[in-house]
Short mmCIF file of C-alpha atoms in Angstrom, two decimals:
data_model
loop_
_atom_site.label_atom_id
_atom_site.label_comp_id
_atom_site.label_asym_id
_atom_site.label_seq_id
_atom_site.Cartn_x
_atom_site.Cartn_y
_atom_site.Cartn_z
CA UNK A 13 85.21 73.28 55.99
CA UNK A 14 85.27 76.98 54.95
CA UNK A 15 86.37 79.53 58.06
CA UNK A 16 83.78 82.57 57.82
CA UNK A 17 84.95 85.61 58.79
CA UNK A 18 82.33 87.95 60.37
CA UNK A 19 83.32 91.72 59.40
CA UNK A 20 85.90 93.54 57.24
CA UNK A 21 87.73 95.31 59.90
CA UNK A 22 91.50 95.60 59.65
CA UNK A 23 91.74 93.08 62.14
CA UNK A 24 89.55 90.68 60.52
CA UNK A 25 91.08 90.90 56.82
CA UNK A 26 94.63 90.25 58.85
CA UNK A 27 93.37 86.97 60.05
CA UNK A 28 91.51 86.00 57.00
CA UNK A 29 95.21 86.33 55.01
CA UNK A 30 96.91 84.61 57.65
CA UNK A 31 94.80 81.61 57.27
CA UNK A 32 94.68 81.77 53.38
CA UNK A 33 98.05 82.21 53.17
CA UNK A 34 97.98 78.54 55.20
CA UNK A 35 95.53 77.10 52.76
CA UNK A 36 92.59 77.94 54.46
CA UNK A 37 89.19 78.45 52.30
CA UNK A 38 88.28 81.52 54.06
CA UNK A 39 84.90 83.85 53.35
CA UNK A 40 84.67 87.43 54.59
CA UNK A 41 81.14 88.32 54.94
CA UNK A 42 80.79 92.52 55.44
CA UNK A 43 77.43 94.57 56.07
CA UNK A 44 78.67 97.49 54.85
CA UNK A 45 79.27 98.24 51.20
CA UNK A 46 82.69 99.56 51.72
CA UNK A 47 85.33 97.49 53.09
CA UNK A 48 87.56 98.17 56.15
CA UNK A 49 84.99 99.02 58.33
CA UNK A 50 87.00 102.90 60.21
CA UNK A 51 90.43 101.53 58.19
CA UNK A 52 88.52 103.10 54.86
CA UNK A 53 88.32 105.64 52.57
CA UNK A 54 85.39 107.02 50.16
CA UNK A 55 84.96 110.02 48.00
CA UNK A 56 83.10 112.69 50.41
CA UNK A 57 83.64 116.17 48.18
CA UNK A 58 84.25 116.53 44.64
CA UNK A 59 88.40 115.39 43.87
CA UNK A 60 88.74 114.41 47.96
CA UNK A 61 88.83 110.83 49.35
CA UNK A 62 88.16 111.23 52.63
CA UNK A 63 89.11 108.60 55.69
CA UNK A 64 85.99 107.69 57.54
CA UNK A 65 87.59 106.60 60.47
CA UNK A 66 91.42 106.42 61.37
CA UNK A 67 93.96 108.67 58.98
CA UNK A 68 97.45 107.85 60.92
CA UNK A 69 98.81 104.14 61.33
CA UNK A 70 101.17 104.18 63.79
CA UNK A 71 100.95 100.36 65.70
CA UNK A 72 101.11 98.29 62.23
CA UNK A 73 103.94 99.60 61.47
CA UNK A 74 105.66 98.37 64.11
CA UNK A 75 104.28 94.63 64.13
CA UNK A 76 105.56 93.42 60.58
CA UNK A 77 102.16 92.43 59.89
CA UNK A 78 103.02 94.72 56.58
CA UNK A 79 106.21 93.03 55.69
CA UNK A 80 105.07 89.28 56.67
CA UNK A 81 101.93 89.81 54.34
CA UNK A 82 103.76 91.74 51.63
CA UNK A 83 101.35 93.78 51.87
CA UNK A 84 103.59 96.13 49.13
CA UNK A 85 103.14 94.01 46.75
CA UNK A 86 99.63 94.34 46.82
CA UNK A 87 99.91 98.13 46.35
CA UNK A 88 100.33 99.78 49.90
CA UNK A 89 102.77 102.57 50.38
CA UNK A 90 103.59 104.53 53.10
CA UNK A 91 104.56 108.05 53.92
CA UNK A 92 107.04 108.77 56.78
CA UNK A 93 104.98 111.34 59.28
CA UNK A 94 108.02 113.65 59.83
CA UNK A 95 107.54 116.04 61.82
CA UNK A 96 105.30 113.55 63.04
CA UNK A 97 103.99 115.96 65.63
CA UNK A 98 103.70 119.71 66.17
CA UNK A 99 102.51 121.76 69.10
CA UNK A 100 101.89 125.31 67.99
CA UNK A 101 102.77 128.41 70.13
CA UNK A 102 99.72 129.49 72.45
CA UNK A 103 98.08 132.10 71.03
CA UNK A 104 98.80 135.45 71.34
CA UNK A 105 102.36 134.99 72.78
CA UNK A 106 105.60 134.77 70.85
CA UNK A 107 107.42 131.76 71.77
CA UNK A 108 108.11 129.46 68.92
CA UNK A 109 106.20 125.79 68.34
CA UNK A 110 107.24 122.70 69.53
CA UNK A 111 108.28 120.30 66.64
CA UNK A 112 108.76 116.38 67.21
CA UNK A 113 110.88 115.46 64.44
CA UNK A 114 111.59 111.90 63.46
CA UNK A 115 115.44 113.03 64.04
CA UNK A 116 115.30 112.85 68.27
CA UNK A 117 118.13 115.53 68.29
CA UNK A 118 116.14 117.90 66.19
CA UNK A 119 113.49 117.77 68.78
CA UNK A 120 115.54 118.43 71.10
CA UNK A 121 117.00 121.18 70.07
CA UNK A 122 113.03 122.60 69.02
CA UNK A 123 112.27 121.76 72.94
CA UNK A 124 115.59 123.74 73.93
CA UNK A 125 114.20 127.18 71.73
CA UNK A 126 110.33 126.41 72.91
CA UNK A 127 111.10 125.35 76.55
CA UNK A 128 114.54 125.53 78.15
CA UNK A 129 117.19 123.00 77.96
CA UNK A 130 116.11 121.72 81.41
CA UNK A 131 113.44 119.75 79.26
CA UNK A 132 115.49 119.22 76.00
CA UNK A 133 118.03 117.16 78.41
CA UNK A 134 114.64 115.31 79.89
CA UNK A 135 113.25 114.50 76.36
CA UNK A 136 116.70 112.83 75.45
CA UNK A 137 116.05 110.61 78.53
CA UNK A 138 112.85 110.01 78.16
CA UNK A 139 113.55 109.04 74.01
CA UNK A 140 116.52 106.66 75.31
CA UNK A 141 114.61 104.96 78.57
CA UNK A 142 110.81 104.06 77.08
CA UNK A 143 112.21 103.95 73.40
CA UNK A 144 113.25 100.22 74.12
CA UNK A 145 110.18 100.28 76.76
CA UNK A 146 107.49 100.93 73.81
CA UNK A 147 109.24 98.04 71.91
CA UNK A 148 108.53 95.54 74.43
CA UNK A 149 105.18 96.61 74.70
CA UNK A 150 104.65 95.85 70.82
CA UNK A 151 106.32 92.58 71.61
CA UNK A 152 103.97 92.33 74.11
CA UNK A 153 101.00 92.84 71.72
CA UNK A 154 101.91 89.72 69.43
CA UNK A 155 100.26 87.18 70.77
CA UNK A 156 97.35 86.20 72.94
CA UNK A 157 97.57 87.71 76.39
CA UNK A 158 98.91 86.37 79.91
CA UNK A 159 101.31 86.58 82.61
CA UNK A 160 103.76 84.32 80.82
CA UNK A 161 103.83 86.53 77.40
CA UNK A 162 104.37 89.71 79.59
CA UNK A 163 106.96 88.36 81.86
CA UNK A 164 109.01 87.26 78.30
CA UNK A 165 108.21 90.51 76.64
CA UNK A 166 109.84 92.90 79.63
CA UNK A 167 112.15 89.99 80.85
CA UNK A 168 115.88 91.74 81.24
CA UNK A 169 114.67 95.44 80.77
CA UNK A 170 116.52 97.67 83.60
CA UNK A 171 115.24 100.67 84.26
CA UNK A 172 117.13 102.91 81.70
CA UNK A 173 115.37 100.98 79.31
CA UNK A 174 118.46 98.46 78.05
CA UNK A 175 118.88 94.89 78.16
CA UNK A 176 120.39 94.44 81.38
CA UNK A 177 120.13 90.73 81.89
CA UNK A 178 118.60 89.09 84.79
CA UNK A 179 116.68 91.92 86.51
CA UNK A 180 116.12 91.97 90.27
CA UNK A 181 112.84 91.60 92.26
CA UNK A 182 113.58 95.69 93.29
CA UNK A 183 114.33 97.06 89.60
CA UNK A 184 111.23 94.60 88.06
CA UNK A 185 109.05 96.53 90.97
CA UNK A 186 110.12 99.51 90.44
CA UNK A 187 109.62 99.17 86.17
CA UNK A 188 105.99 98.17 87.04
CA UNK A 189 105.34 100.96 88.50
CA UNK A 190 106.29 103.33 86.29
CA UNK A 191 104.38 101.40 83.67
CA UNK A 192 101.10 102.01 86.07
CA UNK A 193 101.47 104.98 87.10
CA UNK A 194 98.95 107.81 85.72
CA UNK A 195 100.49 109.46 81.93
CA UNK A 196 100.44 112.87 83.92
CA UNK A 197 102.49 111.45 86.94
CA UNK A 198 105.57 110.46 84.40
CA UNK A 199 105.14 114.22 82.69
CA UNK A 200 105.36 115.72 85.88
CA UNK A 201 108.33 113.74 87.16
CA UNK A 202 109.95 114.56 83.90
CA UNK A 203 109.18 118.17 82.14
CA UNK A 204 108.70 121.71 83.60
CA UNK A 205 107.16 122.89 80.90
CA UNK A 206 103.41 122.67 80.19
CA UNK A 207 102.86 123.46 76.54
CA UNK A 208 105.38 120.08 76.61
CA UNK A 209 103.43 118.13 78.88
CA UNK A 210 100.36 119.06 77.22
CA UNK A 211 101.19 118.14 74.05
CA UNK A 212 102.90 114.68 74.80
CA UNK A 213 99.58 114.16 77.05
CA UNK A 214 97.63 114.56 73.97
CA UNK A 215 99.33 112.51 71.65
CA UNK A 216 98.91 109.43 74.42
CA UNK A 217 94.90 110.40 74.84
CA UNK A 218 94.82 109.66 71.27
CA UNK A 219 94.52 105.74 73.21
CA UNK A 220 91.00 106.92 74.70
CA UNK A 221 91.81 107.80 78.29
CA UNK A 222 92.53 110.80 79.89
CA UNK A 223 96.32 110.58 81.31
CA UNK A 224 94.91 111.44 84.82
CA UNK A 225 93.98 107.31 84.56
CA UNK A 226 96.38 104.58 86.14
CA UNK A 227 98.49 102.78 83.68
CA UNK A 228 98.02 105.33 81.17
CA UNK A 229 102.09 106.27 81.30
CA UNK A 230 103.32 103.82 78.54
CA UNK A 231 100.67 105.45 76.03
CA UNK A 232 102.20 108.63 76.76
CA UNK A 233 105.62 106.99 76.70
CA UNK A 234 104.76 105.38 72.94
CA UNK A 235 105.69 108.92 72.01
CA UNK A 236 109.63 107.98 72.07
CA UNK A 237 108.93 105.16 69.48
CA UNK A 238 108.00 107.69 67.12
CA UNK A 239 111.88 108.07 66.77
CA UNK A 240 112.40 104.99 65.42
CA UNK A 241 109.58 105.11 63.13
CA UNK A 242 107.06 107.82 63.05
CA UNK A 243 103.50 107.49 62.58
CA UNK A 244 102.64 106.59 58.11
CA UNK A 245 100.07 108.10 56.07
CA UNK A 246 98.83 105.33 53.14
CA UNK A 247 99.26 106.94 49.77
CA UNK A 248 95.51 107.19 48.71
CA UNK A 249 94.47 107.21 52.07
CA UNK A 250 93.53 105.31 55.33
CA UNK A 251 91.82 102.77 53.20
CA UNK A 252 94.75 101.62 51.19
CA UNK A 253 95.22 99.47 53.75
CA UNK A 254 91.81 97.58 53.19
CA UNK A 255 92.76 97.45 50.10
CA UNK A 256 95.78 95.73 50.20
CA UNK A 257 94.33 93.15 52.37
CA UNK A 258 91.91 92.02 50.40
CA UNK A 259 93.89 92.20 47.14
CA UNK A 260 96.52 89.72 49.28
CA UNK A 261 93.01 87.41 50.79
CA UNK A 262 92.07 86.64 46.90
CA UNK A 263 95.27 85.99 45.79
CA UNK A 264 95.40 83.16 48.04
CA UNK A 265 91.77 82.32 47.55
CA UNK A 266 89.85 83.72 49.77
CA UNK A 267 86.55 85.79 49.12
CA UNK A 268 84.71 88.94 50.06
CA UNK A 269 81.32 89.70 49.93
CA UNK A 270 79.85 93.09 50.90
CA UNK A 271 76.24 94.43 51.43
CA UNK A 272 75.24 90.96 53.38
CA UNK A 273 75.00 91.52 56.86
CA UNK A 274 75.56 88.31 59.07
CA UNK A 275 72.52 88.26 61.50
CA UNK A 276 72.95 84.73 63.26
CA UNK A 277 75.48 82.80 64.47
CA UNK A 278 73.85 79.31 65.53
CA UNK A 279 76.42 76.10 66.64
CA UNK A 280 75.25 73.08 64.80
CA UNK A 281 76.83 69.82 65.19
CA UNK A 282 80.46 70.18 65.04
CA UNK A 283 80.47 73.75 63.48
CA UNK A 284 78.47 76.92 62.92
CA UNK A 285 75.27 77.91 60.77
CA UNK A 286 75.97 81.16 59.70
CA UNK A 287 72.92 83.26 58.45
CA UNK A 288 73.17 86.62 56.60
CA UNK A 289 70.37 89.44 55.91
CA UNK A 290 70.29 88.79 52.15
CA UNK A 291 68.74 84.81 52.69
CA UNK A 292 72.40 82.65 52.67
CA UNK A 293 73.26 80.20 55.19
CA UNK A 294 76.66 79.32 55.27
CA UNK A 295 77.62 75.79 57.14
CA UNK A 296 81.16 76.75 58.85
CA UNK A 297 83.92 74.60 61.02
CA UNK A 298 85.32 77.86 62.03
CA UNK A 299 83.93 81.54 62.37
CA UNK A 300 85.90 84.79 63.80
CA UNK A 301 83.75 87.72 64.71
CA UNK A 302 85.43 90.84 63.98
CA UNK A 303 82.63 92.73 64.88
CA UNK A 304 82.33 94.98 67.97
CA UNK A 305 81.75 92.60 71.21
CA UNK A 306 78.54 93.57 71.85
CA UNK A 307 77.40 92.91 68.55
CA UNK A 308 78.90 89.60 68.15
CA UNK A 309 76.96 88.87 71.93
CA UNK A 310 73.88 89.50 69.65
CA UNK A 311 74.19 87.40 66.63
CA UNK A 312 75.14 84.58 69.44
CA UNK A 313 71.65 85.65 71.51
CA UNK A 314 69.88 85.10 67.65
CA UNK A 315 71.48 81.78 67.19
CA UNK A 316 70.03 81.03 70.58
CA UNK A 317 73.43 80.95 73.24
CA UNK A 318 72.26 81.08 76.60
CA UNK A 319 71.06 84.74 77.50
CA UNK A 320 71.62 84.79 80.80
CA UNK A 321 75.10 84.46 79.92
CA UNK A 322 75.02 86.84 77.41
CA UNK A 323 73.43 89.30 79.78
CA UNK A 324 75.78 89.23 82.48
CA UNK A 325 78.78 89.54 79.69
CA UNK A 326 77.33 93.09 78.24
CA UNK A 327 76.59 94.50 81.81
CA UNK A 328 79.88 93.90 82.88
CA UNK A 329 81.68 95.29 79.43
CA UNK A 330 81.88 98.96 79.48
CA UNK A 331 81.83 101.06 76.80
CA UNK A 332 81.99 104.46 77.93
CA UNK A 333 80.60 107.97 77.36
CA UNK A 334 82.14 108.22 73.98
CA UNK A 335 85.54 109.54 73.10
CA UNK A 336 85.23 112.23 70.04
CA UNK A 337 84.10 113.41 67.00
CA UNK A 338 85.77 114.46 64.07
CA UNK A 339 85.38 117.26 61.15
CA UNK A 340 86.14 116.43 57.80
CA UNK A 341 87.25 119.73 55.93
CA UNK A 342 87.89 120.40 51.92
CA UNK A 343 89.88 123.55 52.33
CA UNK A 344 91.99 126.24 49.82
CA UNK A 345 94.88 126.02 51.85
CA UNK A 346 96.58 124.74 54.77
CA UNK A 347 96.60 125.99 58.39
CA UNK A 348 99.59 128.42 59.02
CA UNK A 349 100.50 128.31 62.02
CA UNK A 350 103.19 131.65 63.40
CA UNK A 351 106.37 131.16 63.49
CA UNK A 352 105.90 127.48 61.65
CA UNK A 353 106.28 126.44 57.90
CA UNK A 354 104.18 124.01 56.80
CA UNK A 355 106.87 121.88 55.99
CA UNK A 356 106.98 121.68 60.01
CA UNK A 357 103.27 121.61 60.56
CA UNK A 358 101.31 119.81 57.78
CA UNK A 359 102.95 116.61 57.92
CA UNK A 360 102.28 115.00 60.99
CA UNK A 361 99.86 115.06 64.09
CA UNK A 362 98.94 119.22 65.02
CA UNK A 363 98.88 118.38 68.47
CA UNK A 364 96.55 121.72 69.45
CA UNK A 365 96.48 122.10 73.49
CA UNK A 366 98.67 124.10 75.50
CA UNK A 367 97.69 123.29 79.00
CA UNK A 368 95.72 119.99 80.19
CA UNK A 369 93.62 122.09 82.14
CA UNK A 370 91.73 121.84 78.88
CA UNK A 371 91.84 118.36 78.56
CA UNK A 372 91.25 117.78 82.28
CA UNK A 373 88.05 119.68 81.89
CA UNK A 374 86.83 118.23 78.40
CA UNK A 375 86.92 114.37 79.83
CA UNK A 376 85.11 115.96 82.78
CA UNK A 377 82.32 117.35 80.70
CA UNK A 378 82.31 114.11 78.77
CA UNK A 379 81.41 112.21 82.00
CA UNK A 380 78.94 114.17 82.84
CA UNK A 381 77.73 114.09 79.66
CA UNK A 382 77.95 117.84 78.67
CA UNK A 383 79.62 119.16 75.78
CA UNK A 384 83.49 120.00 76.78
CA UNK A 385 83.96 123.65 77.36
CA UNK A 386 86.41 123.97 74.68
CA UNK A 387 86.65 121.10 72.26
CA UNK A 388 90.35 119.68 72.44
CA UNK A 389 91.31 119.12 68.59
CA UNK A 390 93.88 116.90 66.82
CA UNK A 391 94.50 118.11 63.75
CA UNK A 392 95.55 116.30 60.28
CA UNK A 393 96.36 117.77 56.98
CA UNK A 394 97.82 114.75 54.98
CA UNK A 395 97.05 116.18 51.66
CA UNK A 396 100.40 118.49 52.23
CA UNK A 397 101.87 114.71 52.23
CA UNK A 398 99.61 113.05 49.56
CA UNK A 399 98.45 115.47 46.86
CA UNK A 400 96.14 112.62 45.75
CA UNK A 401 93.86 113.30 47.80
CA UNK A 402 92.56 116.55 46.97
CA UNK A 403 91.94 117.93 44.00
CA UNK A 404 94.71 120.63 42.89
CA UNK A 405 94.84 123.97 44.60
CA UNK A 406 93.03 122.07 47.79
CA UNK A 407 93.70 120.47 50.98
CA UNK A 408 91.72 118.29 53.01
CA UNK A 409 92.03 118.41 56.74
CA UNK A 410 90.66 115.99 59.48
CA UNK A 411 89.67 117.56 62.24
CA UNK A 412 89.84 114.80 65.48
CA UNK A 413 88.30 116.20 68.94
CA UNK A 414 88.04 115.07 72.32
CA UNK A 415 85.89 113.96 74.52
CA UNK A 416 82.11 114.27 73.50
CA UNK A 417 79.38 111.98 74.81
CA UNK A 418 77.62 109.83 73.31
CA UNK A 419 74.43 110.61 75.36
CA UNK A 420 73.92 114.22 76.61
CA UNK A 421 72.62 114.75 79.74
CA UNK A 422 69.70 117.78 78.91
CA UNK A 423 68.14 115.03 76.73
CA UNK A 424 69.09 116.60 73.77
CA UNK A 425 70.56 114.76 70.45
CA UNK A 426 73.03 114.92 68.43
CA UNK A 427 71.13 116.39 65.44
CA UNK A 428 70.42 119.46 67.78
CA UNK A 429 74.56 119.67 68.26
CA UNK A 430 76.87 118.30 65.45
CA UNK A 431 76.90 121.12 63.42
CA UNK A 432 77.21 123.72 65.93
CA UNK A 433 80.04 121.87 67.49
CA UNK A 434 82.07 121.53 64.46
CA UNK A 435 81.85 125.25 64.30
CA UNK A 436 83.82 125.35 67.51
CA UNK A 437 86.03 122.75 66.53
CA UNK A 438 86.73 124.88 63.60
CA UNK A 439 87.33 128.07 65.37
CA UNK A 440 89.95 126.11 67.44
CA UNK A 441 91.57 125.80 64.89
CA UNK A 442 91.50 129.42 63.65
CA UNK A 443 92.81 130.35 67.18
CA UNK A 444 96.23 128.77 66.97
CA UNK A 445 96.37 129.37 62.90
CA UNK A 446 94.54 132.57 62.44
CA UNK A 447 92.50 132.77 59.24
CA UNK A 448 91.92 128.54 58.84
CA UNK A 449 88.27 129.14 59.00
CA UNK A 450 88.13 131.32 55.96
CA UNK A 451 89.58 128.36 53.81
CA UNK A 452 87.09 125.65 54.32
CA UNK A 453 84.80 125.18 51.44
CA UNK A 454 82.90 121.55 52.49
CA UNK A 455 83.13 119.58 55.71
CA UNK A 456 81.61 116.28 56.50
CA UNK A 457 80.88 116.19 60.16
CA UNK A 458 80.97 112.83 61.78
CA UNK A 459 79.35 113.34 65.66
CA UNK A 460 79.32 110.39 67.88
CA UNK A 461 75.58 108.93 66.86
CA UNK A 462 77.22 109.42 62.86
CA UNK A 463 79.93 107.15 64.08
CA UNK A 464 77.60 104.37 65.43
CA UNK A 465 75.83 104.52 62.77
CA UNK A 466 78.29 104.74 59.72
CA UNK A 467 80.40 102.23 61.59
CA UNK A 468 78.86 100.05 64.07
CA UNK A 469 81.11 101.83 66.79
CA UNK A 470 78.70 101.33 69.96
CA UNK A 471 78.07 104.46 71.56
CA UNK A 472 80.66 106.23 69.11
CA UNK A 473 83.47 105.00 70.72
CA UNK A 474 86.15 104.37 67.94
CA UNK A 475 88.09 102.02 70.84
CA UNK A 476 85.32 99.69 70.88
CA UNK A 477 85.48 99.79 74.72
CA UNK A 478 87.68 102.06 77.09
CA UNK A 479 90.85 101.55 77.20
CA UNK A 480 90.81 101.52 81.01
CA UNK A 481 93.48 99.57 82.45
CA UNK A 482 90.64 97.09 84.09
CA UNK A 483 89.75 96.40 80.42
CA UNK A 484 93.15 95.60 78.95
CA UNK A 485 95.62 92.86 78.42
CA UNK A 486 93.79 89.85 80.05
CA UNK A 487 91.25 91.61 80.64
CA UNK A 488 89.93 92.62 77.46
CA UNK A 489 86.75 92.44 76.92
CA UNK A 490 86.28 90.38 79.90
CA UNK A 491 88.89 88.02 81.68
CA UNK A 492 86.81 85.13 79.82
CA UNK A 493 86.53 86.47 76.95
CA UNK A 494 90.11 87.56 76.84
CA UNK A 495 91.61 84.61 75.42
CA UNK A 496 89.60 85.18 72.43
CA UNK A 497 87.61 82.36 72.40
CA UNK A 498 83.92 81.88 73.76
CA UNK A 499 83.19 79.95 76.61
CA UNK A 500 80.30 77.26 75.28
CA UNK A 501 80.85 78.43 71.47
CA UNK A 502 83.98 76.27 70.59
CA UNK A 503 85.06 76.88 67.09
CA UNK A 504 83.91 80.44 67.68
CA UNK A 505 87.29 83.20 67.59
CA UNK A 506 86.92 86.94 68.72
CA UNK A 507 89.09 89.54 67.17
CA UNK A 508 89.27 93.47 66.83
CA UNK A 509 89.30 96.37 68.82
CA UNK A 510 87.10 94.96 71.62
CA UNK A 511 89.74 92.49 72.30
CA UNK A 512 93.57 92.49 73.15
CA UNK A 513 95.55 94.72 72.47
CA UNK A 514 92.56 96.98 71.86
CA UNK A 515 91.60 100.23 69.54
CA UNK A 516 93.98 101.92 66.78
CA UNK A 517 95.49 100.16 63.63
CA UNK A 518 97.44 97.66 64.54
CA UNK A 519 96.36 94.11 62.88
CA UNK A 520 98.01 92.27 66.02
CA UNK A 521 94.63 90.94 67.34
CA UNK A 522 93.57 89.53 63.83
CA UNK A 523 97.53 87.64 63.57
CA UNK A 524 96.77 86.01 67.34
CA UNK A 525 92.89 84.61 66.28
CA UNK A 526 94.71 83.47 62.87
CA UNK A 527 97.50 81.97 65.08
CA UNK A 528 94.64 80.35 67.58
CA UNK A 529 92.22 78.83 64.73
CA UNK A 530 95.91 77.21 63.16
CA UNK A 531 97.06 75.52 66.45
CA UNK A 532 93.53 74.13 67.25
CA UNK A 533 92.98 73.12 63.69
CA UNK A 534 96.16 70.89 63.93
CA UNK A 535 95.35 69.48 67.35
CA UNK A 536 91.90 68.23 66.24
CA UNK A 537 93.97 66.36 62.98
CA UNK A 538 97.03 65.65 65.16
CA UNK A 539 95.24 64.17 68.11
CA UNK A 540 93.47 61.36 66.29
CA UNK A 541 96.65 60.32 64.64
CA UNK A 542 98.20 59.62 67.55
CA UNK A 543 95.04 57.95 69.43
CA UNK A 544 95.03 55.52 66.40
CA UNK A 545 98.86 54.37 66.39
CA UNK A 546 99.06 54.05 69.52
#
């Protein structure tokens, strides 16, 4: 029978591609006219191809999925973001910027010039220790979460980040403590210069939580992996990944239907009935839900699933106050940061935070339902790498800012604040790169409410759910749903940012879901044969 995949986010498409490659009959249904969810690119301004969600692809380049699915043969090309990170000098100072090159020695030379020899030596140790640890994290992300997988992923890793054979209980205890500590604690342990700490904390915070939370050390530590393989920019925009996945799926016989939302998932006999807004009713032996987990629960409720169970799950799933907002800008020039060339600043993540206090104040304000005292901005100017996304003589900027609450405590709406907050975000870039505001030709603002409306991101959370320790690994989104199956709904599988390993462009959840489907189908086929033989 047909496998129906609900939603066309990159994890859903990855799952569909693996299943179609294995000879399964797959149909993907998407509510939007644009495929790919947050991994999509559209024309916002004349001559510009603008991302709707993600812009830099980091984790998927470390998973092997691109190579396994042969996506290069379907047009996907990545450009390395090198330098991958840039931290400007504090406004008004004569300090040099910090430039994070792929080459760790060049990075350490920049850190020594900006922060001193002690921090440069500490950064060398950081890369040596946390680089192998980041590799093991990606190994742990490669399948369904569970204690056994985690033990195997980290087995033999010693405190220095090398494979030291069978670890002692003391070493294992110390290693687990390193992973469970807050990112800020790791930074304070290693470094002296606050600007270096702020840049790495802001990189880690791209996962969502502030680096004051337990278990965030690995989010900081993942920066070490950027010296092995930096963030990638897909030529033509983030949506080039979606385009390649759809091409691969269709080449293997799969189908994709856009603009027809699934409205109900109903258990029927040994399979499922999938109803759509356009009046279709599909019979499916298996359903993979790639939508937000709360959307999936709504579809089940419309299909007659136990409302008491669903209400319990909804109450225990924490979306959080919201993460942030983004301004997409067409500009006449790239930002000019004092003391830096555009080759140093424009190719990667421009980490515009020079003090962690700014991060902490912004997060605290979001928890209280207030706008940040000062927006914290991550600027990206990928037209410097890929001129095809902007017309000649122009550039394109994505200005991501955290933390901005979805619900505002004073009762106002985002319609009252979005444009003024966009002005403040642009002003933050202008403070670091004087004259930038005058180069803005056009802009498109995506508030938390806009992210929910356009991309189906409940609460404007681009990670679906908070990426806090209690909602990660074998607790994401809940312990009973963490196996990417739904109790009481055989044949229904979950994928997407609501499941392990969480948000970000990785594809790992989709590959895991496909593996579960294939294993379960094999068991259902082989068991009756074995019984008949006996």
